Coordinates of C-alpha atoms (C1' of nucleotides) in Angstrom, one line a residue:
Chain I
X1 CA 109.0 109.5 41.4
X2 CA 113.0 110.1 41.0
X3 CA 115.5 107.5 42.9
X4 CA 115.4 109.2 45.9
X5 CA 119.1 110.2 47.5
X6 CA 120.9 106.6 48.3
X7 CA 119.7 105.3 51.4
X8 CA 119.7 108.8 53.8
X9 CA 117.4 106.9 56.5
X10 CA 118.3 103.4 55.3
X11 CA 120.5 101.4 57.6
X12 CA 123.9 100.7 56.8
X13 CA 124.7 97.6 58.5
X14 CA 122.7 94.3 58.3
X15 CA 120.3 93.8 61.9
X16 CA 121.9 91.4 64.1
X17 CA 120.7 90.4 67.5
X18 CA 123.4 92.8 69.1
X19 CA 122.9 95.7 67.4
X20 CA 118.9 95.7 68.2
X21 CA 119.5 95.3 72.4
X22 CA 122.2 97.9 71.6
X23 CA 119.5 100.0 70.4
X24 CA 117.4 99.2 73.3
X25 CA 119.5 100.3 75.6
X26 CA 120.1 103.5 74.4
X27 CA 116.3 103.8 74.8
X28 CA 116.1 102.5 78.0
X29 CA 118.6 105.0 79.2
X30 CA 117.6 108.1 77.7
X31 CA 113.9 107.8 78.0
X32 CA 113.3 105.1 80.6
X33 CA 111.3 102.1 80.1
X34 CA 108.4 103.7 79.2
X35 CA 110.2 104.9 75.9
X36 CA 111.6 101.7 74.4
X37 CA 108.4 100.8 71.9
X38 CA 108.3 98.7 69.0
X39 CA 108.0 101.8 67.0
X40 CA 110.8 103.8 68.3
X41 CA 112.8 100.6 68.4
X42 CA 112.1 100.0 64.5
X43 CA 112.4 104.0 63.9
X44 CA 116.1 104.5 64.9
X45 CA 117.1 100.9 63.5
X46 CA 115.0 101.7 60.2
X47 CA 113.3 98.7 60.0
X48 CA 110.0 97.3 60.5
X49 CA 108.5 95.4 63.4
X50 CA 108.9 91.9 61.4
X51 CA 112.9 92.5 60.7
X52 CA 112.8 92.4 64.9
X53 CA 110.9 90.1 65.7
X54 CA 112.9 87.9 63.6
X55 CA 115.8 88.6 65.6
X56 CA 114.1 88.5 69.4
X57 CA 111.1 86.1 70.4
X58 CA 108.8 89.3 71.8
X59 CA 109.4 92.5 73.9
X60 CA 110.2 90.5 77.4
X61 CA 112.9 88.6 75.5
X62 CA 114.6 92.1 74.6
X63 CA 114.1 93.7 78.3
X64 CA 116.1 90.5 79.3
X65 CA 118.9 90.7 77.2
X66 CA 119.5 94.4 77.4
X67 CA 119.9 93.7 81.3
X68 CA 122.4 90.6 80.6
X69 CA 124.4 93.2 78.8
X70 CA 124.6 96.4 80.6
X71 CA 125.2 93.9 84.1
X72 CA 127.7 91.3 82.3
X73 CA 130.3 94.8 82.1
X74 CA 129.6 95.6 85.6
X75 CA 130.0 92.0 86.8
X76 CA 133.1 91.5 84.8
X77 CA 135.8 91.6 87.4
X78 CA 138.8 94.3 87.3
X79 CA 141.7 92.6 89.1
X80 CA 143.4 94.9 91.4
X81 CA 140.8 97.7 91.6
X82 CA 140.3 97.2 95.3
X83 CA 144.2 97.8 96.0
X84 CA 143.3 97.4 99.5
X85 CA 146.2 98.4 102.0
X86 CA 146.7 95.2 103.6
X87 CA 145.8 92.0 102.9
X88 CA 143.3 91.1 105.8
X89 CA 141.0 94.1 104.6
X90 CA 141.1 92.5 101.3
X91 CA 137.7 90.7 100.7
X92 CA 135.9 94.1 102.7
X93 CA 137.5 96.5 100.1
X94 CA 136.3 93.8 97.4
X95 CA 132.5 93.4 98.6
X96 CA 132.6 97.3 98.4
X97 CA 134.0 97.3 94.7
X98 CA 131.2 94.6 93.8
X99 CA 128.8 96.6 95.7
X100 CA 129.6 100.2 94.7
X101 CA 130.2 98.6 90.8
X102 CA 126.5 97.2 91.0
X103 CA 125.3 100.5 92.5
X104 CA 126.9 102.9 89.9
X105 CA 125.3 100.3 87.5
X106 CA 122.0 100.8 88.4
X107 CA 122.2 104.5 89.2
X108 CA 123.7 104.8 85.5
X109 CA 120.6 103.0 84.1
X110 CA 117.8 102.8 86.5
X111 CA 115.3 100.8 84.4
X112 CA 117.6 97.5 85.8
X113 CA 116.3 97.7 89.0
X114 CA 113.0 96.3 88.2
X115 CA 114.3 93.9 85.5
X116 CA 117.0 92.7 88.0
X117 CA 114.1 91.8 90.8
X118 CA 112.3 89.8 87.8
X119 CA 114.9 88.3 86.7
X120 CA 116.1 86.8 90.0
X121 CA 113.4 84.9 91.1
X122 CA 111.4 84.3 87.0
X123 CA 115.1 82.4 86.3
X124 CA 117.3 82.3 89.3
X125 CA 119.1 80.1 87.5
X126 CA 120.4 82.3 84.9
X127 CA 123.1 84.7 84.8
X128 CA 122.2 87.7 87.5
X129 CA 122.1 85.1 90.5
X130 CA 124.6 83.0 90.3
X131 CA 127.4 85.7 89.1
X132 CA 126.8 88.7 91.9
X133 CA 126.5 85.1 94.6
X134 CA 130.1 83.9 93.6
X135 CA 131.4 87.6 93.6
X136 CA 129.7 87.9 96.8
X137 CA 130.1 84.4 98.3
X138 CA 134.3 84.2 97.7
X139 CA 134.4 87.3 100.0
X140 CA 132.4 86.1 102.6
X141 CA 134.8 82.6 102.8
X142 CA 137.7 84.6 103.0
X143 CA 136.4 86.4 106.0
X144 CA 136.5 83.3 107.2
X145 CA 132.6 83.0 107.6
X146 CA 131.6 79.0 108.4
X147 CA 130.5 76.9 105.6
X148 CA 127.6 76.5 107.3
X149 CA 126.6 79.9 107.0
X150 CA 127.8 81.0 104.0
X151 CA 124.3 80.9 101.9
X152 CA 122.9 82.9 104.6
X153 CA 125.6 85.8 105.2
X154 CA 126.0 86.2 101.2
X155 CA 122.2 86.2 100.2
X156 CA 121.8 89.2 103.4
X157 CA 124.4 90.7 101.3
X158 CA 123.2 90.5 98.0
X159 CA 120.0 91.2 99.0
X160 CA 120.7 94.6 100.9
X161 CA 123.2 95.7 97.6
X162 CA 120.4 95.2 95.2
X163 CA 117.6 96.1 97.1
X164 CA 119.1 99.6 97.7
X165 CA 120.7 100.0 95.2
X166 CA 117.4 99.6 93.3
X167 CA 115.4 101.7 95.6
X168 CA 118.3 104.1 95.1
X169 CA 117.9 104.4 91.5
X170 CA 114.1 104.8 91.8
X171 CA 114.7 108.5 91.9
X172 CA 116.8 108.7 89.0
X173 CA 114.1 106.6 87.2
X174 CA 111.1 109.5 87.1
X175 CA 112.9 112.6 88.2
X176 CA 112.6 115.0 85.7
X177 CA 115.8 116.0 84.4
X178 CA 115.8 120.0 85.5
X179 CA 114.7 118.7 89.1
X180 CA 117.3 119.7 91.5
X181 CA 118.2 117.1 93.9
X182 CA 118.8 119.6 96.8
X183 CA 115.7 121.3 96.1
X184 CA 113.7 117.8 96.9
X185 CA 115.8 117.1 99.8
X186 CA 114.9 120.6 101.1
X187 CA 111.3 120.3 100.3
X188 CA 111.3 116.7 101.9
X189 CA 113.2 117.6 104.9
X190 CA 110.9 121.3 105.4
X191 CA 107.2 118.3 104.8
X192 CA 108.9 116.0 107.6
X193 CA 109.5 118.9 110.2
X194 CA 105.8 119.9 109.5
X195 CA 104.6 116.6 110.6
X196 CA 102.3 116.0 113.8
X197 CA 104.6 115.6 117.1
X198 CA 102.9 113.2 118.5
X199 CA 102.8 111.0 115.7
X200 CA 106.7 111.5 114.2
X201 CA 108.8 112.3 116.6
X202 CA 111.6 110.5 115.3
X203 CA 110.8 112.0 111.8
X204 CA 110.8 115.3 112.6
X205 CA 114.5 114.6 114.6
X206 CA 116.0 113.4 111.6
X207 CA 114.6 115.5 109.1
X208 CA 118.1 117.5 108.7
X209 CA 120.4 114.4 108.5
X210 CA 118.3 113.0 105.6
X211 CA 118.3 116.9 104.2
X212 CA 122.2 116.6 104.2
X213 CA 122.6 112.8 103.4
X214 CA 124.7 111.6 100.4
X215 CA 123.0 108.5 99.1
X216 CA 126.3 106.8 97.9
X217 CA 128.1 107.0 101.1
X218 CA 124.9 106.1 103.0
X219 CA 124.8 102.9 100.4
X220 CA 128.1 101.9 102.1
X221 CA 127.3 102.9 105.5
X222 CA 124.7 100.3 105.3
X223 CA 126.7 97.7 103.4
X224 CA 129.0 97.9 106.3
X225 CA 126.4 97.4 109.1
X226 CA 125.4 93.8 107.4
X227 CA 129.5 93.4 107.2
X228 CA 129.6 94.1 110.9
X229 CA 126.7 91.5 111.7
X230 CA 128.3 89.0 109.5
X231 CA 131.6 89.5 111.9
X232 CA 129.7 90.0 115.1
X233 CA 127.1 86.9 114.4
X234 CA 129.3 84.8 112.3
X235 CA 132.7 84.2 113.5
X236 CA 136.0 83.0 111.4
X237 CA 135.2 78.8 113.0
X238 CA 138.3 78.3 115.6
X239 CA 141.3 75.9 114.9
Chain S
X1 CA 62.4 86.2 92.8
X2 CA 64.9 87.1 95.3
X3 CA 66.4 90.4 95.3
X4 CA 69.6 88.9 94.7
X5 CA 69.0 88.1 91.0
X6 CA 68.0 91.9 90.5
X7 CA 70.5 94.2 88.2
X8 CA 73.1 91.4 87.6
X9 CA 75.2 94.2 86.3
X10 CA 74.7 96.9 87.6
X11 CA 76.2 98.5 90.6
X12 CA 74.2 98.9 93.9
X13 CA 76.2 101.9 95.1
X14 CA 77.0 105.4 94.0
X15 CA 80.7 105.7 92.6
X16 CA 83.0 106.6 94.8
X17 CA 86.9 107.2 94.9
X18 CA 87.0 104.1 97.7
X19 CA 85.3 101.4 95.7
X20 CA 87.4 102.4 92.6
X21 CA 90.4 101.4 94.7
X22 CA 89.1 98.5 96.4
X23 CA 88.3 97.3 93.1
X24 CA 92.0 98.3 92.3
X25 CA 93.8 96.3 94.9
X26 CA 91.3 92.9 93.8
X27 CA 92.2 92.8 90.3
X28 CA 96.1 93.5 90.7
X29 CA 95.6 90.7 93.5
X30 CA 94.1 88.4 91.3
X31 CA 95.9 89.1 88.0
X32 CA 99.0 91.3 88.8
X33 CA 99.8 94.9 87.1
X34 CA 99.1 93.9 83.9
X35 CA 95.7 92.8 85.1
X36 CA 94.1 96.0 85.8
X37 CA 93.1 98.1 82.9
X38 CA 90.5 100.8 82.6
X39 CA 88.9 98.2 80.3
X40 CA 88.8 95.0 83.6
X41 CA 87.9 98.0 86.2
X42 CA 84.9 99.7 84.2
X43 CA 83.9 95.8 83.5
X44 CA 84.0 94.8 87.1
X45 CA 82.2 98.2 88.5
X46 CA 79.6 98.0 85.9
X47 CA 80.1 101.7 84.6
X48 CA 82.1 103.7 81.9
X49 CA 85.8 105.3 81.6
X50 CA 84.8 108.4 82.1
X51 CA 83.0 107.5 85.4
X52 CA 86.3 106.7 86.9
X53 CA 88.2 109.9 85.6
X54 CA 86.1 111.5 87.5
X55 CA 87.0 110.5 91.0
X56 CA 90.8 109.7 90.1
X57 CA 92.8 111.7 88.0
X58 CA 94.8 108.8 86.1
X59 CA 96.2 105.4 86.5
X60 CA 98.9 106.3 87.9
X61 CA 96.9 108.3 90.9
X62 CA 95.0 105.0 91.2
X63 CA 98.1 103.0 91.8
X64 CA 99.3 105.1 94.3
X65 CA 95.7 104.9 95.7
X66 CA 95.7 101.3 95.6
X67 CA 99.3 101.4 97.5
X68 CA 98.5 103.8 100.1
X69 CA 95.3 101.6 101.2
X70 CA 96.8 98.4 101.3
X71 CA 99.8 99.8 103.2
X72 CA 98.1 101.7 105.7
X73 CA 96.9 98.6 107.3
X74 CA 99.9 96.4 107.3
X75 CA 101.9 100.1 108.9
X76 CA 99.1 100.1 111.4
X77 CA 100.8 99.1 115.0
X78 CA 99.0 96.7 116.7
X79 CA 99.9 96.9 120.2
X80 CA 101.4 94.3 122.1
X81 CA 101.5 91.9 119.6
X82 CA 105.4 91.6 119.9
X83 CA 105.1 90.5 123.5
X84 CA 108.9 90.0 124.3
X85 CA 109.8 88.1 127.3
X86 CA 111.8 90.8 128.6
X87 CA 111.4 94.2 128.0
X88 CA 115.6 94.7 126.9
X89 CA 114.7 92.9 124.0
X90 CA 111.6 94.6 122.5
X91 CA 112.7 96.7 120.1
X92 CA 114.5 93.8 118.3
X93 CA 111.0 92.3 119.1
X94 CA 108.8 95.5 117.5
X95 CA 111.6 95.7 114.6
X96 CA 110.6 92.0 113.8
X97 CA 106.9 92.5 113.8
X98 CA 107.1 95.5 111.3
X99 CA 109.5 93.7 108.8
X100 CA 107.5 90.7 108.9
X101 CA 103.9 92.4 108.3
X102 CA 106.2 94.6 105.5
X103 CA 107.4 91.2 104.2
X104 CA 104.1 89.1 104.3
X105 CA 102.1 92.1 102.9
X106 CA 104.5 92.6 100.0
X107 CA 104.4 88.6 99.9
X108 CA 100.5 88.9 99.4
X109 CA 100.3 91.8 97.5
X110 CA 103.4 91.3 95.3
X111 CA 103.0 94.6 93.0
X112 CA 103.0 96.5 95.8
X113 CA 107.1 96.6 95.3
X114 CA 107.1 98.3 92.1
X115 CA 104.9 101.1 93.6
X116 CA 106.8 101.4 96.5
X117 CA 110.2 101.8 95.5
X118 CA 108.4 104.6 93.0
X119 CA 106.2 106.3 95.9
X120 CA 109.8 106.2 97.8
X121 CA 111.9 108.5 95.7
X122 CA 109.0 110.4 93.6
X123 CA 107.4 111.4 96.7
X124 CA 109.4 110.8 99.7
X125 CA 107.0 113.0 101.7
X126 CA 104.7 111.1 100.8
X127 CA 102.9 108.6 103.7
X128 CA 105.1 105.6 102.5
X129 CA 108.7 106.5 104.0
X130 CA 107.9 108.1 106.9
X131 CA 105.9 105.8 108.4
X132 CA 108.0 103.2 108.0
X133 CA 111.1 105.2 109.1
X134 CA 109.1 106.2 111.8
X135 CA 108.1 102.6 113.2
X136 CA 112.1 101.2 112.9
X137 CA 113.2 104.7 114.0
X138 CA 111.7 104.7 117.4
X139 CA 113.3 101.2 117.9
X140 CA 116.9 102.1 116.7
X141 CA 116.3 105.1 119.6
X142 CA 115.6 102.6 122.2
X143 CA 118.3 100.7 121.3
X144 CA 120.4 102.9 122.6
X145 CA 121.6 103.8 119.2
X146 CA 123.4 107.8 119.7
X147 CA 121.3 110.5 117.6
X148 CA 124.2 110.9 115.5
X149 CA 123.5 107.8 113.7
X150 CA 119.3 106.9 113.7
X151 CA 119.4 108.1 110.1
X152 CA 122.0 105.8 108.7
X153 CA 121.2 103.2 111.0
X154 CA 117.4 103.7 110.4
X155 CA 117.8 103.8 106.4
X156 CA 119.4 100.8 106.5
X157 CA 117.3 99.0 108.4
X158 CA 114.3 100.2 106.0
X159 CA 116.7 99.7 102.6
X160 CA 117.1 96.2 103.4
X161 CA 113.3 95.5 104.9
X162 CA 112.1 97.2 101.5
X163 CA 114.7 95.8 99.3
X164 CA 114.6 91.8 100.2
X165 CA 110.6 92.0 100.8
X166 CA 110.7 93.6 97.3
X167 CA 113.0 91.0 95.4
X168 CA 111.3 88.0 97.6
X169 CA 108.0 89.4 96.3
X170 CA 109.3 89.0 92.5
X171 CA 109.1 85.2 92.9
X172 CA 105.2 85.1 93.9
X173 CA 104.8 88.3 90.9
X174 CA 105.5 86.2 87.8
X175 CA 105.7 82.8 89.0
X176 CA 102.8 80.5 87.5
X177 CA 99.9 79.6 90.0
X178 CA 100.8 76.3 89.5
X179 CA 104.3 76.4 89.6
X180 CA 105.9 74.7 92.3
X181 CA 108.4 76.1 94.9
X182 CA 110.2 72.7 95.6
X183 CA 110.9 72.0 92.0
X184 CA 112.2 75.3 91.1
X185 CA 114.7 75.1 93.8
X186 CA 115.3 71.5 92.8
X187 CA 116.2 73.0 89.1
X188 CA 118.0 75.8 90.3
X189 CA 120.0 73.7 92.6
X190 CA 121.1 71.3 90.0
X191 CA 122.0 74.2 87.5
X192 CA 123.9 75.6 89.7
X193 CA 125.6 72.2 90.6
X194 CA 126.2 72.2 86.5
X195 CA 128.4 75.6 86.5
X196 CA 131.6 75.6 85.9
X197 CA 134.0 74.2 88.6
X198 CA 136.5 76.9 88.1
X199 CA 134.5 80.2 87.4
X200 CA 131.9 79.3 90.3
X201 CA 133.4 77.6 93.2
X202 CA 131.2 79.3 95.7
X203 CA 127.9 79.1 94.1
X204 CA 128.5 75.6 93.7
X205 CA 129.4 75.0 97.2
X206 CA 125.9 76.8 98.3
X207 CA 123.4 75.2 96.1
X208 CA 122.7 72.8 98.6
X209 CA 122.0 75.6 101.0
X210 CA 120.0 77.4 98.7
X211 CA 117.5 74.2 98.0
X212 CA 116.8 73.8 101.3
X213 CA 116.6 77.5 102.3
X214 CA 113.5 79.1 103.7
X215 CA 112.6 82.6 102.2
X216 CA 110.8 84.5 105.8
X217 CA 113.9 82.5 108.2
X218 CA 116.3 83.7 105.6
X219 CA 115.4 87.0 106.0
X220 CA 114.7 87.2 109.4
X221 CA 118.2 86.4 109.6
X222 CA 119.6 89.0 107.5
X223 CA 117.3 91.2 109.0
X224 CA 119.4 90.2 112.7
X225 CA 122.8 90.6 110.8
X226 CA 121.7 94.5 110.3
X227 CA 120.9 95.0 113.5
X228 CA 123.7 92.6 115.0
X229 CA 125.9 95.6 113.0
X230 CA 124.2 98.4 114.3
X231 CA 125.2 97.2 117.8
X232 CA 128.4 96.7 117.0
X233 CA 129.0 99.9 115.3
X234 CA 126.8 102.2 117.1
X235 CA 127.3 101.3 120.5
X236 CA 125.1 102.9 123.1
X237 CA 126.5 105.8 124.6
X238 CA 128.2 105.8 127.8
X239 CA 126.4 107.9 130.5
Chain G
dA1 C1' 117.2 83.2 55.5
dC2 C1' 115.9 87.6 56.3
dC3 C1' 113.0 91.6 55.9
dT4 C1' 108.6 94.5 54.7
dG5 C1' 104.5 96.8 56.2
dA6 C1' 99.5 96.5 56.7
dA7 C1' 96.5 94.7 60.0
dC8 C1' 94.6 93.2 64.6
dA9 C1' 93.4 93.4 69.4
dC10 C1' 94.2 96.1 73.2
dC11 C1' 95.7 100.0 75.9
dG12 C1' 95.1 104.9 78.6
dT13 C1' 92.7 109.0 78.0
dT14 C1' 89.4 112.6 76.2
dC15 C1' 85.1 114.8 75.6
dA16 C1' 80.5 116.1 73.8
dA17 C1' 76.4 114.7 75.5
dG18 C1' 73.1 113.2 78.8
dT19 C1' 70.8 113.1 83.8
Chain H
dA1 C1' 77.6 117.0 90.3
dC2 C1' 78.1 112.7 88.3
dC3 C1' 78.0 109.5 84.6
dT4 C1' 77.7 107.5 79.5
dG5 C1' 80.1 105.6 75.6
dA6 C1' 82.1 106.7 71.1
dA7 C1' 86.4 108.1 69.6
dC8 C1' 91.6 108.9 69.4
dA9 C1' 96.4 107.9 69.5
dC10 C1' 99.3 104.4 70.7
dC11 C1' 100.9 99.8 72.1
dG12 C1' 102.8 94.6 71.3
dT13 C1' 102.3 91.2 68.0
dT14 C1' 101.1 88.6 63.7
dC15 C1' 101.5 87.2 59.0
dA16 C1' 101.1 87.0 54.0
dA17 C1' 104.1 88.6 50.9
dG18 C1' 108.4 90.0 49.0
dT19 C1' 113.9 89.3 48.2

DNA sequence: ACCTGAACACCGTTCAAGT
DNA sequence: ACCTGAACACCGTTCAAGT
């Protein structure tokens, strides 16, 4: 057999830690979770299954730290982004950076919702918790929230963000990639007006607002209904 | 001997789509998503593969299966169990009862939340969201909520029942059997007490809070913060 | 220390064959 | 019409062996 042409589908670089989850990732987001496999994995990094496991204790292990690095860039704050126009809207225009930040996140790569929910409660010690609570939790002081009720107001709050947000992104996860998001809304909307009268009245009535809604600014719309029961049911304390 | 000793291993009854699922919902009960596989089911109902692909076209039909079933009962109203003292307050009152059998349901069945955020968007025509949006929906109505807004006001409601009954339900999902809840808060509390003063003043400040919190009152409240901003921003309209 | 690659146990699914 | 069970392609993981 001749030498074969120097290293066409050898790798050029040695494997490191980062450059496998890198890897992962761009698996994860082009062909969802169901497409990150050992043997894809070891296909585009030209390796073998060994060389990784080296590297990463077993396949949960990699799931974990490909979410700690796609949310560490999202959590990673941007002084200034929120630019509110005056000073007392300040932390609202800030919980809505967080919030939208976290939701463009997810909608970007949708196989973190699930690994987010695991994450929080399997280690709610690690990074996930604690870093979207103090992004969270600063805002809710500043609006002058009582002490007293700050770990209930923030976790309502991070709880509604990620919970739609990840519900969100749930379409994004198994739509097909030619499926035309008006076309489902249309289909839904047309199913919901068919339904019994007795049954789903309030269905059928608002089958064309969902037809026309757009999920971001329905996101927010949401975000500021817990806002507005934070301010209605937990006034800034009196002095 | 008694008849009971008779055909160990075999099945009494015929096959049939509804002991497939029933059998379903027991093993991912008893051992989680990973714990049902063609090779447990055919095991436990004392028959082949192919017997199954018969009456359900794959897993992923028999997920959704197993969803629908155990859902149907917890979205089935039971009438006057909400009982309100006075009858200005039962909505709130009905809106309660339906997040906490959402929330205790998703608590007992925890892999129910995978499968619902993917019956959600996959099939939003499907029985999942319009039942639910139907039960909140009528409430939001009878809160006096304008027409304009029962779809925002409604989604939200149902984004954050779904979303925190979804996350909550991660804890029970992976958590060992015999893993107690007071010492992970205990551990979490202390790591948290261990972060860095500077980068996490907040979460610091809360984990206190957070040890002593109680996962159904906790999001009770939340769930009253929603609607405490719903009546704030979508006053009833004047007549 | 880092990597190779064959091998293992297990998975969802198919299908020719039986009744 | 309904069921059997061997077989297939694929999965995560291991490990003796190489450098």
């Amino acid at each position: 057999m001749a030498p074969r042409t120097r290293r066409t589908e050898r790798r050029a670089e040695a494997l490191s830690r980062e450059r496998i989850v890198e890897a992962a990732v761009e698996l994860l987001d082009s062909a969802g979770e169901r497409g990150l496999t050992f043997r894809t994995l070891t296909e585009r990094l030209a390796t073998g299954p060994g060389a990784i496991y080296w590297h990463v204790a077993n396949k949960g292990e990699l799931l974990d730290a490909a979410t700690d690095a796609v949310l560490a860039a999202a959590l990673t704050p941007t002084p200034g982004r929120a630019d509110a126009a005056d000073a007392a809207d300040a932390p609202r225009a800030e919980i809505h950076a967080v919030a939208l930040g976290l939701f463009d996140t997810i909608d970007a790569h949708p196989w973190l919702a699930g690994r987010i929910a695991a994450q929080l409660s399997l280690s709610p010690w690690r990074s996930v918790a604690p870093r979207v609570l103090e992004a969270l939790g600063r805002q809710v002081a500043a609006l002058g929230v009582p002490e007293a009720h700050w770990f209930t107001a923030t976790s309502a709050l991070m709880h509604y963000i990620l919970g739609a947000a990840g519900l969100n992104a749930a379409n994004a996860r198994t739509a097909a990639p030619e499926t035309d998001r008006g076309a489902v809304l249309d289909a839904t909307s047309r199913a919901w007006k068919e339904l019994d009268a007795g049954a789903y009245p309030f269905t059928r009535a608002v089958a064309d607002q969902m037809r026309t809604h757009d999920d971001r600014a329905e996101f927010l719309a949401g975000l500021d209904l817990v806002l507005a029961g934070i301010a209605a049911r937990y006034p800034p304390a009196e002095r």
